[in-house]
Amino acid sequence: MAQPFQLPEFYLPHPARLNANLDRARAHTKAWAYEMDMIDVPQHGTVIWSERDLDSHDYALLCAYTHPDASAADLDLVTDWYVWVFYFDDHFVELYKRNPDVAGAKAYLDRLPLFMPVDGAITAEPTNPVEKGLADLWTRTVGSHSPDWRRRFADNTKHLLDESMWELLNISEGRLSNPIEYVEMRRKVGGAPWSANLVEHVTGMEVPARIALTRPMGVLRDTFADAVHLRNDLFSYEREVLDEGELSNGVLVLEKFLDLPTQEAAERVNDLLTSRLHQFEHTAVTEVPLLLDEHAVDPAGRLAVLAYVKGLQDWQSGGHEWHARSSRYMNEGAVTANPVLGGPTGLGTSALRSLIATAPQRLRGFSHVPFEEVPSLPEPALDMPFEPAVSPHWADAREKSVAWARDMGFFDDVPQVWSEGKLRDYDLALCSAGIDPDATAAELEINALWLTWGTYGDDFYPVAFGRTPDLAVAKAATDRLKQMMPLDGAPPSPVTPLERGLADVWQRTTAPMALGNRQQLRHALELMLDSWLWELKNQHENRVPDPVDYVEMRRHTFGSELTMSLARLGHGRLVPEEVYRTRTIRNIENSAMDYATILNDLYSYRKEIQFEGEVHNIVLVVRKFLDVGLDRAIGVATDLANARLNQFQHAVAVELPALFEEFRLDRDARGALDAYVGELRDWLAGILNWHRSVVRYHDADLAKHFGNREVAFPAHALRGPTGLGTKSARILVNNG
């Protein structure tokens, strides 16, 4: 049977290399698989693998390609890990996916953490080959690692196992995920973050704990993971979609979402794969060196990071080579799939051809011409099932927030970003009044102050720092702002209006808070502040972001985590913190964030692109990534927003009740989460109502504020509601 599509031309900048210990690893891992009962031993009456299956899949070849410099012993161990993880995948498919068994799958997965304790010995007795193999591998691996590495590896292994339930639930419901959800969830269920931990094991060096969770290291891990998974989706489409009835495949997701023929969907998946690899390279070259300097990482730590980067690159190259050769996948012609250009054929020329072939896609991200003309645009066709309401204290909050901004010095700042007239036109208090329609007068005042400060800061950064020759001044200003949020005691004396405003609203909000709640709120604010630096960096480079990086960072620039933290803290003593970390709550929160951010980008596109020279807008990101016209990009962005709203509703209607039962939450905890969901509904309806109501995005408003090009250089967009301040004043009551 012919393949469902021809494999695209892949971006392969690094040649694959083969470990010399391959034959030893093949012999060792076959003996190990027999010892673990993975070969020819029926599971619930079904034989998962025969010896021929193991031989033809050749996981030793995978590991010899992906870890070309591993010692013989390490190659044996890593190969056993991959045999185990692929066996788990097939075991789960045969026992729980082909004939969906949600209850049985959950009971099966709930036992697996017993065999990977971060501390102490394994005490449970294995009952199947997956448990037996995990117990053996865990014991052989973790003893040589720090507690930090063990925690990260345990978490990633748990994600890999647990998120198989997400795939199973989608199959049982016949539900296909949207592209944003798919990338986010595939990153966990696909196992590549888990593979990244094994890269550290093989190098014999751990990434220093103090930088392991920073943005640059996270981007390296996530771009690696996304590229690995998207590559696997291309090779496994036939097996997963046509044979197993799988819905978790990127080609299928884009095929349906963008309404594309299968071949074109495969090409778009390959474009996204390439974009993620470009992002990996950009981060490694431009962000990681600054990170190492900022944290004063010693030579040993720097060597560990360099080895980690090299190890992830080796994995990409070797993983592709194995997919092209393994009988597990459709790979007809894959070994020689890339067309050969005329000219040199020596060492390195294949990588050069790959760089040349993907150069147009890479250059599109840096070729945007600021201030291009944008026609008048129609009202975005956004779904909104929730009725907006407005607090009766709206007008009072508006006057108090304007007076506060005046007292803080916003209207007299240098450079001058706002005037009192501008702030009144923007009417941010209306957004606050819609976000929290049930607020008391005191609560709404605090909400409006947060929204005023956050929007002003978001506007001030590009005007103040957008033309500086480097980012050092902006970094110093950001560090000063972080000092305005002390966990104990008083902050340093504020110098600028932005510092003065933050110090004031921070003190008003956090004075009655417990220390843990202050820490949570401060972390959310730090994410937002750091994301403003990320925007400045892109602006300096005239770089339109990678689509995945943009969606994930836009949540930070929008201040979404701050909103969620403020709302959560009002219920924190009623709901266990572990519940907020579940897939269900993250799905609810992230889908709400994305609807709001895309909504804002749709309304502000003309203002940002034509009048402010912006590069941070989802419509522009879609235009550059898909290489399409404005109308098509607006349509895709609108569909993304509505898909995320649909996911929000699905998670609330289907996943949240299941979460209640899983954690056996009492009436008070259930009520608190229901109230939280209600607040998010208000948040979404209030933000959309604000965009529809104020004149700030209308053509007449743009002419009023930008007719004389007040901002005559690339500058960050004035984004309107940043989501700041939701329910903040309730913290004063509930956390006193």
XYZ file of C-alpha atoms in Angstrom:
736
model
C 0.000 0.000 0.000
C 1.309 3.451 -0.895
C 2.236 5.838 1.869
C -0.466 8.423 2.670
C 1.976 11.223 1.792
C 5.525 11.728 0.594
C 7.887 12.605 3.407
C 8.985 16.251 3.225
C 12.527 17.551 2.996
C 13.765 17.756 6.577
C 16.065 20.342 8.120
C 19.184 18.358 9.112
C 21.972 20.743 10.109
C 24.040 18.122 11.968
C 25.161 14.804 10.450
C 24.208 11.675 12.383
C 26.997 9.597 13.941
C 26.892 5.979 15.085
C 28.156 4.651 18.421
C 30.773 1.908 18.048
C 29.102 -0.165 20.810
C 25.943 -0.871 18.799
C 26.307 -4.654 18.520
C 26.939 -5.053 22.235
C 23.838 -2.948 23.029
C 21.699 -5.085 20.682
C 22.740 -8.299 22.406
C 22.422 -6.843 25.898
C 18.987 -5.295 25.444
C 17.491 -8.426 23.866
C 18.588 -10.459 26.869
C 17.201 -7.759 29.172
C 13.846 -7.654 27.386
C 13.527 -11.435 27.770
C 14.419 -11.128 31.451
C 11.686 -8.498 31.916
C 9.086 -10.764 30.185
C 8.596 -8.376 27.285
C 9.119 -10.981 24.575
C 6.475 -13.625 23.769
C 4.821 -13.326 27.190
C 1.054 -12.703 26.781
C -0.436 -9.723 28.606
C -4.136 -10.255 29.315
C -4.057 -12.787 26.501
C -2.200 -10.554 24.032
C 1.451 -10.917 23.029
C 2.777 -7.348 22.796
C 6.112 -8.151 21.160
C 7.807 -11.098 19.537
C 11.579 -11.316 19.180
C 11.115 -10.358 15.534
C 9.319 -7.172 16.594
C 12.172 -6.190 18.876
C 14.795 -6.952 16.236
C 13.002 -5.040 13.478
C 12.366 -1.950 15.605
C 16.065 -1.917 16.546
C 16.026 0.387 19.556
C 19.728 -0.206 20.027
C 20.241 1.476 16.657
C 18.128 4.409 17.865
C 20.307 4.836 20.939
C 23.552 4.305 19.065
C 22.540 7.135 16.728
C 21.140 9.460 19.400
C 24.018 8.939 21.863
C 27.041 8.453 19.588
C 29.595 9.227 22.319
C 28.060 7.153 25.136
C 30.214 4.552 26.877
C 29.345 0.906 26.328
C 27.717 0.625 29.767
C 25.721 3.819 29.347
C 24.562 2.762 25.881
C 23.323 -0.531 27.336
C 21.393 1.289 30.065
C 19.897 3.939 27.790
C 18.866 1.306 25.250
C 17.071 -0.603 27.982
C 15.222 2.615 28.906
C 14.043 3.061 25.320
C 13.010 -0.562 24.998
C 10.975 -0.034 28.164
C 9.316 3.196 26.999
C 8.353 1.803 23.583
C 7.116 -1.389 25.183
C 5.013 0.710 27.565
C 3.544 2.596 24.603
C 2.584 -0.575 22.748
C 1.423 -2.287 25.943
C -0.868 0.672 26.686
C -2.219 0.696 23.118
C -3.083 -3.003 23.097
C -4.582 -3.186 26.577
C -6.300 0.175 26.947
C -6.489 2.118 23.654
C -7.687 -0.290 20.965
C -10.774 -0.970 23.059
C -10.807 2.128 25.280
C -10.721 1.239 28.984
C -10.387 4.483 30.927
C -10.851 2.993 34.396
C -8.381 0.161 33.799
C -5.824 2.565 32.320
C -6.029 4.885 35.308
C -5.534 2.034 37.791
C -2.575 0.808 35.726
C -0.910 4.246 35.593
C -1.544 4.983 39.274
C 0.801 2.148 40.271
C 3.819 3.208 38.220
C 5.082 5.998 40.541
C 5.642 3.262 43.151
C 8.612 2.137 41.072
C 10.390 5.495 40.770
C 10.795 7.019 44.246
C 12.883 10.187 44.357
C 14.208 9.095 47.765
C 14.407 5.654 49.317
C 14.102 2.149 47.963
C 11.346 0.557 45.890
C 9.091 -1.538 48.138
C 6.240 -2.504 45.786
C 6.266 -5.810 43.896
C 6.016 -5.570 40.072
C 2.976 -7.251 38.504
C 3.697 -6.812 34.782
C 6.678 -6.212 32.450
C 6.258 -2.423 32.519
C 6.491 -2.298 36.311
C 9.295 -4.841 36.371
C 11.346 -2.968 33.786
C 10.800 0.408 35.471
C 11.884 -0.922 38.860
C 15.069 -2.370 37.388
C 15.966 0.734 35.362
C 15.224 3.174 38.165
C 17.493 1.282 40.530
C 20.308 1.167 37.955
C 20.075 4.867 37.038
C 19.276 7.291 39.833
C 22.001 6.438 42.330
C 24.600 8.491 40.458
C 22.461 11.645 40.310
C 21.587 14.598 42.518
C 18.163 14.939 44.155
C 17.380 17.792 41.715
C 17.992 15.583 38.669
C 16.015 12.730 40.208
C 13.027 15.013 40.810
C 13.135 16.309 37.242
C 13.482 12.806 35.820
C 10.674 11.460 38.014
C 8.393 14.334 37.003
C 9.094 13.872 33.293
C 8.634 10.106 33.521
C 5.337 10.619 35.337
C 4.166 13.105 32.697
C 5.077 10.665 29.943
C 3.000 7.947 31.608
C 0.086 9.979 32.931
C -0.601 11.997 29.819
C -1.295 8.770 27.972
C -4.680 9.239 29.640
C -5.152 12.460 27.654
C -4.699 10.529 24.417
C -7.016 7.772 25.612
C -9.747 10.216 26.676
C -9.584 11.945 23.296
C -9.958 8.602 21.534
C -12.877 7.556 23.737
C -14.605 10.907 23.044
C -13.594 11.029 19.376
C -12.085 14.447 20.110
C -9.311 16.007 18.042
C -7.252 18.629 19.856
C -6.552 22.125 18.538
C -2.961 22.949 17.457
C -1.996 24.887 20.612
C -3.335 22.182 22.910
C -1.681 19.498 20.799
C 1.838 20.919 20.970
C 1.472 21.585 24.688
C 0.220 18.123 25.576
C 2.354 16.191 23.076
C 5.395 17.680 24.769
C 4.477 15.731 27.893
C 3.077 12.517 26.489
C 5.728 12.248 23.775
C 8.568 11.751 26.216
C 11.240 14.003 24.738
C 11.741 15.984 27.997
C 12.371 12.571 29.527
C 14.909 11.893 26.776
C 16.623 15.188 27.600
C 17.206 13.942 31.154
C 18.912 10.851 29.744
C 21.123 13.112 27.620
C 22.418 14.577 30.894
C 22.987 11.062 32.234
C 25.051 10.047 29.218
C 27.201 13.183 29.305
C 27.940 12.474 32.967
C 27.245 16.127 33.783
C 24.087 17.742 35.122
C 22.804 21.161 34.126
C 23.313 23.354 37.246
C 20.156 23.285 39.328
C 19.940 27.078 39.657
C 19.526 27.517 35.881
C 17.730 24.276 35.004
C 14.285 25.905 35.209
C 15.127 29.234 33.540
C 13.565 30.307 30.245
C 16.627 29.610 28.014
C 17.088 26.085 29.352
C 13.353 25.509 29.162
C 13.302 26.665 25.543
C 16.152 24.305 24.666
C 14.254 21.427 26.253
C 10.889 22.345 24.743
C 12.130 23.058 21.225
C 14.039 19.789 21.306
C 10.897 18.008 22.462
C 8.621 19.622 19.883
C 10.986 18.835 17.019
C 11.386 15.212 18.138
C 7.618 14.754 18.424
C 6.712 16.476 15.173
C 9.314 14.384 13.353
C 7.821 11.269 14.901
C 4.328 12.370 13.831
C 5.437 12.567 10.213
C 6.997 9.118 10.228
C 4.261 7.476 12.324
C 1.137 8.928 10.660
C 0.365 5.718 8.799
C 0.849 3.500 11.857
C -0.933 5.752 14.344
C -3.776 7.281 12.355
C -4.587 4.567 9.814
C -3.785 1.464 11.902
C -4.271 2.381 15.571
C -7.030 4.993 15.193
C -4.864 7.474 17.049
C -5.955 11.134 17.182
C -2.732 12.445 18.735
C -0.776 13.204 15.576
C 0.311 16.642 14.421
C -0.312 15.950 10.733
C -3.906 14.975 11.471
C -4.386 18.006 13.758
C -3.260 20.502 11.088
C -4.990 18.577 8.323
C -8.347 19.077 10.047
C -7.790 22.476 11.677
C -6.430 24.211 8.560
C -8.585 22.109 6.176
C -5.580 20.953 4.172
C -4.850 17.891 2.037
C -2.723 15.372 3.935
C 0.403 16.128 1.901
C 0.155 19.868 2.548
C -0.544 19.274 6.246
C 2.637 17.179 6.395
C 4.582 20.041 4.808
C 3.203 22.494 7.390
C 4.165 20.144 10.240
C 7.660 19.992 8.791
C 7.731 23.802 8.652
C 6.840 23.920 12.339
C 9.522 21.324 13.087
C 12.050 23.483 11.245
C 10.896 26.604 13.078
C 11.389 24.874 16.433
C 14.927 23.850 15.448
C 15.654 27.423 14.364
C 14.375 28.580 17.767
C 16.661 26.039 19.475
C 19.658 27.440 17.625
C 18.682 31.056 18.261
C 18.295 30.423 21.993
C 21.555 28.481 22.248
C 23.494 31.263 20.508
C 21.828 34.429 21.837
C 20.285 33.584 25.229
C 22.320 30.814 26.844
C 25.656 32.725 26.970
C 23.921 35.656 28.699
C 22.290 33.245 31.138
C 25.624 31.688 32.082
C 27.144 35.117 32.685
C 24.158 36.400 34.655
C 24.283 33.446 37.045
C 28.085 33.372 37.200
C 28.117 29.695 36.239
C 31.534 28.158 36.838
C 33.561 26.389 34.112
C 32.275 22.941 35.099
C 28.676 24.146 34.865
C 29.328 25.796 31.502
C 30.841 22.585 30.194
C 27.759 20.682 31.374
C 25.469 23.092 29.507
C 27.553 22.870 26.322
C 27.536 19.078 26.544
C 23.768 19.173 27.036
C 23.261 21.357 23.937
C 25.504 19.094 21.879
C 23.729 16.019 23.222
C 20.316 17.373 22.195
C 21.656 18.125 18.704
C 23.056 14.596 18.433
C 19.660 13.239 19.480
C 17.851 15.183 16.752
C 20.180 13.955 14.030
C 20.322 10.394 15.280
C 16.586 10.214 15.917
C 15.899 11.182 12.323
C 18.322 8.592 10.989
C 16.672 5.853 13.071
C 13.156 6.837 11.981
C 14.353 6.630 8.396
C 15.553 3.045 8.924
C 13.244 1.423 11.526
C 10.506 -0.941 10.364
C 8.242 0.644 12.978
C 7.528 3.611 10.669
C 6.575 4.576 7.137
C 9.892 5.665 5.687
C 9.964 4.689 2.046
C 12.767 6.637 0.432
C 13.554 8.454 3.679
C 17.261 7.633 3.736
C 17.698 9.317 0.373
C 14.598 11.537 0.511
C 16.431 14.847 0.424
C 17.043 15.932 -3.149
C 20.725 16.288 -3.936
C 21.799 19.635 -5.293
C 24.546 19.852 -7.842
C 28.014 20.739 -6.648
C 30.151 19.452 -3.787
C 29.301 16.225 -2.027
C 32.020 16.107 0.634
C 31.828 16.248 4.420
C 29.383 18.905 5.603
C 27.749 19.618 2.248
C 24.516 17.835 3.240
C 24.158 20.157 6.236
C 24.910 23.131 3.997
C 22.192 22.074 1.562
C 19.814 21.766 4.485
C 20.678 25.283 5.677
C 20.159 26.695 2.176
C 16.852 24.889 1.712
C 15.351 26.319 4.907
C 16.891 29.790 4.571
C 13.715 31.402 3.132
C 11.679 30.261 6.138
C 14.330 31.502 8.576
C 14.664 34.856 6.794
C 10.904 35.491 6.815
C 11.158 35.837 10.573
C 13.658 38.711 10.238
C 12.350 40.423 7.104
C 9.266 42.232 8.358
C 9.235 45.900 7.352
C 7.877 47.995 10.244
C 4.976 50.431 9.814
C 3.500 48.753 6.757
C 0.092 50.036 5.748
C -2.854 48.038 7.089
C -6.401 48.490 5.744
C -9.380 49.069 8.002
C -10.401 45.717 9.398
C -13.829 44.327 10.268
C -14.880 43.397 13.795
C -13.248 40.050 14.712
C -15.658 37.116 14.404
C -15.102 35.863 17.944
C -17.393 33.512 19.818
C -18.487 34.596 23.314
C -21.145 32.526 25.108
C -20.739 34.377 28.443
C -22.804 37.488 29.126
C -20.716 40.501 30.166
C -21.595 42.480 33.267
C -20.084 45.682 34.658
C -19.548 46.652 38.287
C -21.639 49.647 39.400
C -18.444 51.079 40.924
C -16.840 51.503 37.500
C -16.914 55.326 37.307
C -15.519 55.690 40.823
C -12.681 53.275 40.049
C -11.887 55.201 36.875
C -11.521 58.486 38.731
C -9.434 56.925 41.499
C -7.108 55.159 39.050
C -6.608 58.378 37.066
C -5.829 60.288 40.268
C -3.462 57.512 41.365
C -1.627 57.565 38.022
C -1.257 61.332 38.395
C 0.093 60.953 41.955
C 2.580 58.291 40.845
C 3.906 60.639 38.136
C 2.833 58.662 35.055
C 1.770 61.799 33.158
C 5.048 63.613 33.869
C 7.425 60.723 33.196
C 10.346 60.991 30.756
C 9.793 59.895 28.087
C 6.120 60.818 28.294
C 4.071 57.790 27.307
C 0.682 58.739 28.705
C -1.333 61.866 29.230
C -4.407 62.055 31.413
C -6.511 62.309 28.267
C -5.060 59.087 26.910
C -5.721 57.185 30.112
C -9.314 58.434 30.198
C -9.774 57.374 26.569
C -8.416 53.927 27.350
C -10.812 53.602 30.315
C -8.994 50.686 31.886
C -11.394 50.818 34.829
C -14.115 49.611 32.455
C -12.022 46.526 31.788
C -11.588 45.978 35.536
C -15.318 46.483 36.080
C -16.070 43.791 33.507
C -13.400 41.415 34.740
C -14.816 41.550 38.273
C -18.429 42.723 38.066
C -19.191 41.607 41.630
C -16.320 43.571 43.184
C -16.879 45.982 46.033
C -15.745 49.552 45.532
C -12.495 48.865 47.421
C -11.825 45.668 45.490
C -12.422 47.310 42.140
C -10.088 50.175 43.006
C -7.217 47.733 43.642
C -8.062 45.864 40.435
C -7.999 49.086 38.429
C -4.661 50.132 39.934
C -3.037 46.821 38.950
C -4.404 47.114 35.433
C -3.281 50.736 35.155
C 0.234 49.964 36.398
C 0.657 46.874 34.210
C -0.571 48.573 31.043
C 1.588 51.619 31.686
C 4.668 49.471 32.225
C 3.917 47.465 29.098
C 3.795 50.739 27.132
C 6.738 52.411 28.829
C 9.352 49.717 28.165
C 9.585 49.974 24.367
C 9.372 53.762 24.373
C 12.085 54.078 27.015
C 14.327 51.204 25.917
C 13.378 50.452 22.310
C 16.193 52.494 20.772
C 18.960 51.848 23.296
C 22.054 50.184 21.780
C 21.790 47.234 24.168
C 19.429 45.818 26.741
C 21.578 46.473 29.802
C 19.615 49.562 30.820
C 16.305 47.735 30.489
C 17.699 44.795 32.465
C 18.829 47.119 35.254
C 15.412 48.788 35.338
C 13.743 45.379 35.551
C 15.975 44.325 38.421
C 15.010 47.517 40.236
C 11.309 46.798 39.732
C 11.760 43.346 41.265
C 13.189 45.034 44.353
C 9.908 46.940 44.730
C 8.242 43.621 45.680
C 9.854 42.660 49.013
C 8.674 39.506 50.716
C 9.450 41.098 54.079
C 10.160 44.665 55.074
C 10.061 47.805 52.992
C 11.347 48.207 49.421
C 14.172 50.572 48.476
C 13.032 54.130 47.906
C 11.369 54.189 44.462
C 12.921 56.609 41.975
C 10.788 56.411 38.836
C 6.996 56.618 38.443
C 6.933 52.945 37.391
C 8.808 51.944 40.559
C 6.627 54.195 42.680
C 3.422 52.688 41.285
C 4.557 49.093 41.764
C 5.793 49.688 45.310
C 2.470 51.287 46.212
C 0.102 48.721 44.715
C 2.301 45.846 45.939
C 2.101 47.127 49.509
C -1.663 47.656 49.289
C -2.210 44.113 48.015
C 0.287 42.040 49.984
C 0.329 43.649 53.441
C -2.126 41.091 54.890
C -0.780 38.109 52.909
C 1.013 35.051 54.193
C 4.626 34.668 53.013
C 3.835 31.791 50.654
C 1.169 33.822 48.886
C 3.521 36.766 48.475
C 6.081 34.448 46.904
C 3.501 33.121 44.459
C 2.375 36.609 43.467
C 5.931 37.871 43.114
C 6.831 34.944 40.839
C 3.894 35.784 38.570
C 5.015 39.412 38.348
C 8.611 38.394 37.627
C 7.411 36.278 34.691
C 5.672 39.323 33.249
C 8.644 41.635 33.780
C 11.062 39.179 32.171
C 8.705 38.739 29.219
C 8.901 42.491 28.542
C 12.664 42.032 28.120
C 11.991 39.154 25.718
C 9.854 41.483 23.614
C 12.554 44.143 23.603
C 15.130 41.608 22.446
C 12.943 40.557 19.514
C 12.268 44.198 18.675
C 15.999 44.950 18.583
C 16.521 41.985 16.251
C 13.408 42.823 14.168
C 12.495 39.177 14.708
C 8.950 37.872 14.350
C 8.816 35.077 16.943
C 8.416 31.380 16.312
C 4.671 30.585 16.629
C 4.942 28.235 19.610
C 7.314 30.521 21.485
C 5.015 33.455 20.775
C 1.867 31.790 22.135
C 3.636 30.662 25.301
C 5.403 33.974 25.964
C 2.300 36.004 25.129
C 0.667 34.565 28.246
C 3.433 36.204 30.263
C 3.411 39.551 28.425
C -0.354 39.692 28.937
C 0.104 39.325 32.683
C -2.039 36.197 32.714
C -0.170 34.355 35.460
C -0.597 37.382 37.691
C -4.338 37.284 37.122
C -4.499 33.577 37.914
C -2.390 33.996 41.044
C -4.561 36.787 42.398
C -7.730 34.813 41.778
C -6.313 31.551 43.162
C -5.083 33.099 46.368
C -8.633 33.904 47.335
C -9.407 30.166 47.319
C -6.001 28.736 48.191
C -6.887 27.457 51.635
C -9.893 25.574 50.232
C -8.202 23.865 47.275
C -5.063 21.691 47.589
C -2.163 23.201 45.654
C -1.620 19.915 43.806
C -5.056 20.348 42.219
C -3.951 23.605 40.590
C -1.026 21.735 39.015
C -3.237 19.156 37.277
C -3.703 18.890 33.541
C -7.352 19.895 33.901
C -6.725 23.210 35.652
C -3.810 24.042 33.380
C -6.028 23.322 30.345
C -8.711 25.629 31.701
C -6.258 28.411 32.492
C -4.117 28.199 29.358
C -7.078 28.048 27.001
C -8.587 31.121 28.682
C -5.260 32.971 28.477
C -4.863 32.175 24.780
C -8.380 33.280 23.869
C -7.760 36.614 25.600
C -4.332 37.198 24.060
C -5.455 36.330 20.526
C -8.540 38.501 21.017
C -6.311 41.450 21.887
C -4.021 40.812 18.923
C -6.962 40.736 16.499
C -8.344 44.045 17.739
C -4.948 45.762 17.945
C -3.411 44.506 14.689
C -3.695 47.750 12.703
C -2.550 49.887 15.627
C 0.434 47.676 16.380
C 1.633 46.931 12.854
C 0.982 50.232 11.056
C 1.384 52.777 13.830
C 3.785 51.158 16.308
C 6.099 49.042 14.151
C 5.376 45.949 16.273
C 6.505 42.369 15.660
C 4.476 40.788 18.478
C 1.048 39.951 17.106
C -0.408 36.513 16.393
C -1.734 37.635 13.002
C 1.757 38.701 11.909
C 3.229 35.494 13.352
C 0.745 33.406 11.330
C 1.393 35.464 8.204
C 5.127 34.881 8.392
C 4.971 31.243 9.438
C 2.373 30.068 6.897
C 3.520 32.623 4.285
C -0.084 33.698 3.639
C -1.978 36.942 3.126
C -3.604 39.079 5.785
C -7.147 37.753 5.354
C -6.034 34.139 5.691
C -3.874 34.961 8.733
C -6.785 36.739 10.438
C -8.999 33.742 9.721
C -6.496 31.289 11.216
C -5.977 33.470 14.298
C -9.726 33.801 14.798
C -10.174 30.041 14.474
C -7.413 29.523 17.042
C -9.109 31.850 19.519
C -12.473 30.152 19.095
C -10.874 26.708 19.353
C -9.274 27.672 22.649
C -12.626 28.942 23.924
C -14.192 25.630 22.940
C -11.442 23.828 24.809
C -12.075 25.966 27.883
C -15.732 24.961 27.825
C -14.899 21.290 27.224
C -12.445 21.217 30.119
C -14.989 22.809 32.446
C -17.861 20.569 31.357
C -16.039 17.231 31.071
C -12.637 17.318 32.763
C -13.467 19.350 35.877
C -16.182 16.995 37.222
C -13.774 14.090 36.700
C -11.128 16.016 38.646
C -13.553 16.480 41.543
C -14.014 12.726 41.735
C -10.345 11.855 41.238
C -9.245 14.019 44.188
C -12.429 13.373 46.196
C -12.790 17.084 46.809
C -15.244 18.201 49.458
C -18.097 20.630 48.876
C -16.075 23.709 49.841
C -13.195 22.858 47.491
C -15.596 22.122 44.634
C -17.368 25.391 45.289
C -14.065 27.275 45.263
C -13.076 25.804 41.896
C -16.534 26.485 40.452
C -16.171 30.094 41.639
C -12.716 30.268 40.052
C -14.140 29.098 36.732
C -16.861 31.720 37.072
C -14.193 34.377 37.560
C -12.433 33.222 34.393
C -15.717 33.468 32.481
C -16.103 37.036 33.760
C -12.482 37.707 32.789
C -13.055 36.568 29.204
C -16.386 38.344 28.788
C -15.072 41.525 30.424
C -11.977 41.731 28.222
C -13.982 41.238 25.020
C -16.598 43.755 26.144
C -13.845 46.300 26.837
C -12.358 45.850 23.370
C -15.757 46.268 21.775
C -16.691 49.291 23.881
C -13.699 51.651 23.936
C -12.647 53.691 20.906
C -8.973 52.924 21.275
C -8.784 50.474 18.347
C -11.166 52.304 16.016
C -9.792 54.133 13.005
C -10.791 57.512 14.454
C -8.942 56.695 17.677
C -5.807 55.678 15.779
C -5.865 58.921 13.840
C -6.265 60.871 17.085
C -3.359 59.234 18.907
C -1.034 58.338 16.036
C -1.881 60.761 13.263
C 1.442 62.518 13.755
C 3.349 59.290 14.394
C 3.760 59.896 18.110
C 5.798 56.690 18.174
C 8.020 57.043 15.135
C 10.195 53.992 15.662
C 9.574 50.290 16.296
C 7.871 50.192 19.662
C 5.875 47.795 21.701
C 2.116 47.899 21.283
C -0.087 49.383 23.930
C -1.876 46.144 24.528
C -4.885 47.234 26.486
C -6.064 44.869 29.172
C -3.213 42.800 30.484
C -5.449 40.714 32.682
C -3.976 42.224 35.818
C -5.823 42.580 39.039
C -8.650 40.096 38.867
C -10.119 39.586 42.317
C -6.960 41.048 43.905
C -8.744 42.844 46.690
C -10.435 39.648 47.821
C -7.012 38.524 48.934
C -7.143 41.259 51.551
C -10.174 39.546 53.042
C -9.272 35.915 52.554
C -5.587 36.016 53.442
C -5.580 38.382 56.385
